[in-house]
CSV table of C-alpha atoms in Angstrom, one decimal:
chain,number,residue,atom,x,y,z
A,1,UNK,CA,48.2,-10.5,8.0
A,2,UNK,CA,51.0,-9.1,5.9
A,3,UNK,CA,52.3,-5.6,6.1
A,4,UNK,CA,50.7,-4.8,2.8
A,5,UNK,CA,47.4,-6.0,4.0
A,6,UNK,CA,47.6,-3.9,7.1
A,7,UNK,CA,48.4,-0.8,5.0
A,8,UNK,CA,45.5,-1.6,2.7
A,9,UNK,CA,43.2,-1.7,5.7
A,10,UNK,CA,44.7,1.5,7.0
A,11,UNK,CA,44.0,3.4,3.8
A,12,UNK,CA,40.5,2.1,3.5
A,13,UNK,CA,39.7,3.0,7.1
A,14,UNK,CA,40.8,6.6,6.4
A,15,UNK,CA,39.0,6.8,3.0
A,16,UNK,CA,35.4,8.0,3.5
A,17,UNK,CA,34.2,6.5,0.2
A,18,UNK,CA,31.6,3.8,-0.4
A,19,UNK,CA,32.8,0.9,-2.6
A,20,UNK,CA,30.6,1.9,-5.7
A,21,UNK,CA,32.2,5.4,-5.6
A,22,UNK,CA,35.7,4.0,-5.4
A,23,UNK,CA,34.9,1.6,-8.3
A,24,UNK,CA,33.9,4.6,-10.4
A,25,UNK,CA,37.3,6.4,-9.9
A,26,UNK,CA,40.0,6.3,-12.5
A,27,UNK,CA,43.7,7.4,-12.5
A,28,UNK,CA,43.8,11.0,-13.9
A,29,UNK,CA,47.2,10.1,-15.5
A,30,UNK,CA,46.4,6.9,-17.4
A,31,UNK,CA,42.7,6.1,-16.9
A,32,UNK,CA,43.2,2.8,-15.0
A,33,UNK,CA,41.1,1.9,-12.0
A,34,UNK,CA,42.2,2.9,-8.5
A,35,UNK,CA,42.5,0.6,-5.5
A,36,UNK,CA,44.5,0.4,-2.2
A,37,UNK,CA,48.2,0.3,-3.0
A,38,UNK,CA,50.3,0.3,0.2
A,39,UNK,CA,49.1,3.2,2.3
A,40,UNK,CA,47.6,5.1,-0.7
A,41,UNK,CA,45.4,4.6,-3.7
A,42,UNK,CA,47.1,3.4,-6.8
A,43,UNK,CA,46.6,2.1,-10.3
A,44,UNK,CA,48.1,-0.7,-12.4
A,45,UNK,CA,50.3,1.9,-14.1
A,46,UNK,CA,52.1,2.6,-10.9
A,47,UNK,CA,50.6,6.0,-10.1
A,48,UNK,CA,49.9,6.6,-6.4
A,49,UNK,CA,47.6,9.1,-4.6
A,50,UNK,CA,47.4,10.0,-1.0
A,51,UNK,CA,44.3,9.7,1.1
A,52,UNK,CA,43.9,12.6,3.6
A,53,UNK,CA,43.2,11.9,7.2
A,54,UNK,CA,39.9,13.7,6.8
A,55,UNK,CA,38.8,11.0,4.3
A,56,UNK,CA,39.1,12.4,0.8
A,57,UNK,CA,41.3,11.2,-2.0
A,58,UNK,CA,44.0,13.6,-3.3
A,59,UNK,CA,43.8,13.1,-7.1
A,60,UNK,CA,45.3,16.4,-8.3
A,61,UNK,CA,48.0,15.9,-11.0
A,62,UNK,CA,51.2,17.7,-11.8
A,63,UNK,CA,53.2,20.4,-10.1
A,64,UNK,CA,51.2,23.4,-11.6
A,65,UNK,CA,48.7,25.1,-9.5
A,66,UNK,CA,45.0,24.4,-10.5
A,67,UNK,CA,43.7,26.8,-13.2
A,68,UNK,CA,40.8,27.8,-10.8
A,69,UNK,CA,42.0,28.4,-7.3
A,70,UNK,CA,40.1,26.7,-4.6
A,71,UNK,CA,38.2,28.5,-1.8
A,72,UNK,CA,40.3,29.3,1.2
A,73,UNK,CA,39.4,28.5,4.8
A,74,UNK,CA,37.4,31.7,5.4
A,75,UNK,CA,35.4,31.4,2.2
A,76,UNK,CA,34.5,27.8,3.0
A,77,UNK,CA,33.5,28.7,6.5
A,78,UNK,CA,31.2,31.5,5.2
A,79,UNK,CA,29.8,29.2,2.6
A,80,UNK,CA,28.9,26.5,5.1
A,81,UNK,CA,27.4,29.0,7.5
A,82,UNK,CA,25.3,30.6,4.8
A,83,UNK,CA,24.1,27.4,3.2
A,84,UNK,CA,23.3,25.6,6.4
A,85,UNK,CA,21.2,28.6,7.5
A,86,UNK,CA,18.9,27.6,4.6
A,87,UNK,CA,19.1,30.7,2.5
A,88,UNK,CA,19.6,28.7,-0.7
A,89,UNK,CA,17.3,25.9,0.2
A,90,UNK,CA,14.9,26.8,-2.7
A,91,UNK,CA,17.7,26.1,-5.1
A,92,UNK,CA,18.7,22.9,-3.4
A,93,UNK,CA,15.1,21.7,-3.5
A,94,UNK,CA,14.8,22.4,-7.2
A,95,UNK,CA,18.1,20.8,-8.1
A,96,UNK,CA,17.0,17.7,-6.1
A,97,UNK,CA,13.6,17.6,-7.9
A,98,UNK,CA,15.3,17.9,-11.3
A,99,UNK,CA,17.8,15.2,-10.6
A,100,UNK,CA,15.2,12.8,-9.2
A,101,UNK,CA,13.2,13.3,-12.4
A,102,UNK,CA,16.2,12.3,-14.4
A,103,UNK,CA,16.6,8.9,-12.6
A,104,UNK,CA,20.3,8.6,-12.7
A,105,UNK,CA,21.5,5.5,-14.6
A,106,UNK,CA,24.1,4.4,-13.6
A,107,UNK,CA,23.3,5.3,-10.1
A,108,UNK,CA,26.2,7.8,-9.7
A,109,UNK,CA,25.9,11.5,-9.3
A,110,UNK,CA,29.1,13.5,-9.5
A,111,UNK,CA,29.3,17.1,-8.4
A,112,UNK,CA,32.1,19.0,-10.1
A,113,UNK,CA,33.0,22.0,-7.9
A,114,UNK,CA,31.0,20.6,-5.1
A,115,UNK,CA,32.3,22.8,-2.3
A,116,UNK,CA,31.1,21.4,1.0
A,117,UNK,CA,28.8,18.9,-0.7
A,118,UNK,CA,25.6,20.8,0.3
A,119,UNK,CA,23.7,20.3,-3.0
A,120,UNK,CA,25.0,16.7,-3.4
A,121,UNK,CA,23.8,15.9,0.1
A,122,UNK,CA,20.2,17.0,-0.7
A,123,UNK,CA,20.2,15.0,-3.9
A,124,UNK,CA,21.3,11.8,-2.2
A,125,UNK,CA,18.8,12.2,0.6
A,126,UNK,CA,16.1,12.1,-2.0
A,127,UNK,CA,17.6,9.1,-4.0
A,128,UNK,CA,18.2,6.2,-1.7
A,129,UNK,CA,19.8,3.9,-4.3
A,130,UNK,CA,22.2,6.5,-5.7
A,131,UNK,CA,25.8,7.2,-4.7
A,132,UNK,CA,27.7,10.4,-5.1
A,133,UNK,CA,31.2,11.9,-5.6
A,134,UNK,CA,32.1,15.5,-4.6
A,135,UNK,CA,35.0,16.9,-6.7
A,136,UNK,CA,36.7,20.1,-5.8
A,137,UNK,CA,40.1,21.9,-5.6
A,138,UNK,CA,39.8,23.3,-2.1
A,139,UNK,CA,41.1,21.1,0.7
A,140,UNK,CA,39.0,23.1,3.1
A,141,UNK,CA,35.9,22.3,1.2
A,142,UNK,CA,36.8,18.7,0.8
A,143,UNK,CA,37.3,18.1,4.5
A,144,UNK,CA,33.6,18.9,4.8
A,145,UNK,CA,32.4,17.2,1.6
A,146,UNK,CA,34.0,13.9,2.7
A,147,UNK,CA,31.5,13.9,5.6
A,148,UNK,CA,28.5,15.3,3.6
A,149,UNK,CA,26.7,12.0,3.1
A,150,UNK,CA,27.2,8.3,3.9
A,151,UNK,CA,26.7,7.3,0.3
A,152,UNK,CA,29.2,9.9,-1.0
A,153,UNK,CA,32.9,10.2,-1.3
A,154,UNK,CA,35.2,13.2,-2.1
A,155,UNK,CA,38.3,13.8,-4.1
A,156,UNK,CA,40.5,16.7,-5.1
A,157,UNK,CA,40.9,17.4,-8.8
A,158,UNK,CA,41.3,20.3,-11.2
A,159,UNK,CA,38.1,20.6,-13.2
A,160,UNK,CA,40.0,21.9,-16.2
A,161,UNK,CA,42.1,18.8,-16.5
A,162,UNK,CA,41.2,15.1,-16.7
A,163,UNK,CA,38.5,14.2,-14.3
A,164,UNK,CA,39.4,11.2,-12.1
A,165,UNK,CA,36.4,9.1,-13.2
A,166,UNK,CA,36.0,6.2,-15.6
A,167,UNK,CA,34.4,6.9,-19.0
A,168,UNK,CA,30.6,6.7,-18.8
A,169,UNK,CA,30.6,6.1,-15.0
A,170,UNK,CA,28.2,9.0,-14.1
A,171,UNK,CA,24.4,9.1,-14.5
A,172,UNK,CA,24.0,12.8,-13.6
A,173,UNK,CA,26.7,15.4,-13.4
A,174,UNK,CA,26.1,18.5,-11.3
A,175,UNK,CA,27.8,21.8,-12.0
A,176,UNK,CA,26.7,24.5,-9.6
A,177,UNK,CA,28.6,27.8,-9.9
A,178,UNK,CA,31.7,25.9,-11.0
A,179,UNK,CA,34.0,25.6,-14.0
A,180,UNK,CA,32.6,23.7,-17.0
A,181,UNK,CA,35.0,21.3,-18.8
A,182,UNK,CA,32.8,20.2,-21.7
A,183,UNK,CA,35.0,17.4,-23.2
A,184,UNK,CA,35.6,15.8,-19.8
A,185,UNK,CA,32.0,16.2,-18.8
A,186,UNK,CA,31.0,14.3,-21.9
A,187,UNK,CA,33.6,11.6,-21.4
A,188,UNK,CA,32.6,10.7,-17.8
A,189,UNK,CA,28.8,11.0,-18.4
A,190,UNK,CA,26.9,7.9,-19.6
A,191,UNK,CA,25.2,8.2,-23.0
A,192,UNK,CA,21.8,8.1,-21.3
A,193,UNK,CA,23.0,10.6,-18.6
A,194,UNK,CA,22.4,14.3,-18.0
A,195,UNK,CA,24.3,17.4,-17.0
A,196,UNK,CA,22.7,19.9,-14.7
A,197,UNK,CA,24.3,23.3,-14.7
A,198,UNK,CA,23.4,26.2,-12.4
A,199,UNK,CA,24.7,29.7,-12.9
A,200,UNK,CA,23.7,33.1,-11.5
A,201,UNK,CA,21.6,35.4,-13.6
A,202,UNK,CA,22.1,39.2,-13.9
A,203,UNK,CA,19.5,39.7,-11.1
A,204,UNK,CA,21.5,37.6,-8.6
A,205,UNK,CA,22.3,39.8,-5.5
A,206,UNK,CA,21.5,42.9,-7.6
A,207,UNK,CA,20.5,44.9,-4.5
A,208,UNK,CA,24.0,44.5,-3.0
A,209,UNK,CA,26.1,45.1,-6.1
A,210,UNK,CA,26.1,48.9,-6.2
A,211,UNK,CA,26.4,49.6,-2.4
A,212,UNK,CA,29.1,47.0,-1.9
A,213,UNK,CA,30.9,47.1,-5.2
A,214,UNK,CA,30.4,43.5,-6.0
A,215,UNK,CA,31.5,41.8,-9.2
A,216,UNK,CA,28.8,41.9,-11.8
A,217,UNK,CA,27.5,38.8,-13.6
A,218,UNK,CA,28.5,39.2,-17.3
A,219,UNK,CA,25.4,39.9,-19.5
A,220,UNK,CA,26.4,37.1,-21.9
A,221,UNK,CA,27.0,34.6,-19.1
A,222,UNK,CA,24.3,32.2,-20.2
A,223,UNK,CA,25.5,32.3,-23.8
A,224,UNK,CA,29.1,31.6,-22.8
A,225,UNK,CA,28.0,28.6,-20.8
A,226,UNK,CA,26.0,27.2,-23.8
A,227,UNK,CA,29.0,27.8,-26.1
A,228,UNK,CA,31.4,26.0,-23.8
A,229,UNK,CA,29.1,23.0,-23.9
A,230,UNK,CA,28.0,23.2,-27.5
A,231,UNK,CA,30.3,20.3,-28.5
A,232,UNK,CA,29.0,17.1,-27.0
A,233,UNK,CA,25.7,18.4,-25.4
A,234,UNK,CA,22.3,19.8,-26.3
A,235,UNK,CA,20.0,21.8,-24.0
A,236,UNK,CA,17.0,19.8,-23.0
A,237,UNK,CA,15.5,22.4,-20.7
A,238,UNK,CA,16.2,25.6,-18.9
A,239,UNK,CA,14.4,27.5,-16.2
A,240,UNK,CA,15.0,30.4,-13.8
A,241,UNK,CA,14.9,29.7,-10.0
A,242,UNK,CA,14.5,32.7,-7.7
A,243,UNK,CA,14.3,33.3,-4.0
A,244,UNK,CA,13.8,36.4,-1.9
A,245,UNK,CA,16.3,36.6,0.9
A,246,UNK,CA,15.9,38.8,4.0
A,247,UNK,CA,19.5,39.2,5.3
A,248,UNK,CA,20.9,40.9,8.4
A,249,UNK,CA,24.4,42.4,8.1
A,250,UNK,CA,26.0,39.1,9.2
A,251,UNK,CA,24.1,37.3,6.5
A,252,UNK,CA,25.3,39.9,3.9
A,253,UNK,CA,28.9,39.4,5.2
A,254,UNK,CA,28.8,35.7,4.7
A,255,UNK,CA,27.1,35.7,1.3
A,256,UNK,CA,29.8,38.1,0.0
A,257,UNK,CA,32.5,36.2,1.8
A,258,UNK,CA,31.7,32.9,0.1
A,259,UNK,CA,31.6,34.3,-3.4
A,260,UNK,CA,34.1,35.6,-6.0
A,261,UNK,CA,33.9,39.2,-4.8
A,262,UNK,CA,35.6,38.0,-1.6
A,263,UNK,CA,38.8,37.5,-3.7
A,264,UNK,CA,38.8,41.1,-5.0
A,265,UNK,CA,37.3,43.4,-2.3
A,266,UNK,CA,39.4,45.3,0.2
A,267,UNK,CA,38.2,43.7,3.6
A,268,UNK,CA,38.2,47.1,5.4
A,269,UNK,CA,36.3,48.8,2.7
A,270,UNK,CA,33.8,46.0,2.5
A,271,UNK,CA,33.2,46.0,6.3
A,272,UNK,CA,32.6,49.8,6.1
A,273,UNK,CA,30.1,49.4,3.3
A,274,UNK,CA,28.2,46.6,5.0
A,275,UNK,CA,28.0,48.6,8.2
A,276,UNK,CA,26.3,51.4,6.2
A,277,UNK,CA,23.5,49.1,5.1
A,278,UNK,CA,20.1,48.9,6.9
A,279,UNK,CA,20.0,46.3,9.6
A,280,UNK,CA,18.1,44.0,7.3
A,281,UNK,CA,18.0,44.1,3.5
A,282,UNK,CA,15.8,42.3,0.9
A,283,UNK,CA,18.0,40.6,-1.6
A,284,UNK,CA,17.1,38.7,-4.8
A,285,UNK,CA,18.7,35.3,-5.4
A,286,UNK,CA,18.3,34.3,-9.1
A,287,UNK,CA,19.8,31.4,-11.0
A,288,UNK,CA,19.5,29.7,-14.3
A,289,UNK,CA,19.2,25.9,-14.1
A,290,UNK,CA,19.8,24.1,-17.3
A,291,UNK,CA,19.7,20.4,-18.2
A,292,UNK,CA,21.9,19.2,-21.0
A,293,UNK,CA,21.9,15.8,-22.7
A,294,UNK,CA,24.9,14.2,-24.4
A,295,UNK,CA,24.8,14.2,-28.2
């Protein structure tokens, strides 16, 4: 065995990515396919990308910081703790039902802004013949997403730049509380595919906003999402998904800690406000789930 062969084996042993997922990847610089190249992934154009020891591919490009900063270690810890406690299980079930009804063809589901891979994992559990790719900026989230499911892989990318996927490689694209790059979504999605977008409504966590000083959902949020996707997509269906949460103070801390308010709130002030809440609080979770088809 040559030294190159050994390095190829080494990179593939680190990469937690099924072969169909690797085959769907594309170089974010030139669009060529990716394959083992020495101790990394590379393309015919000579671009090379590291594979982290945790199993995800590092496909960020350029020296600039991503337009949307990734979740830090604390936010990812809170997100994993909250989601694995089952608080957002109703949303995961509904996303899974919708995607199953769409029958992804090709059999690839990509989740842009996947976080820990929680929603992608539920989808793949229900669709035995389908593979998945978790895309995110946060290395802390990707370390978990790379282990989310045996039929999934994970890669770092900036959602506002070129997505590291071949044109038309995706049957269903998931976008849950994440940036929406309309032109790139359309490029990577098959003509027969579908885009599933989830965004919070104005009622989401309404009971916590005033007492904790949380960021409000913009009243025109849904319209802005639709405008961003107006070129290349048409709405096929839209529904509201709701859940009633009964949270103790620890649950409140984690749901705030995993969201955008965590970036803006003073930690000491937030702790004081949470301690002033009742021991358990009833909180409304409310999301808009929209299905878009390519035009």
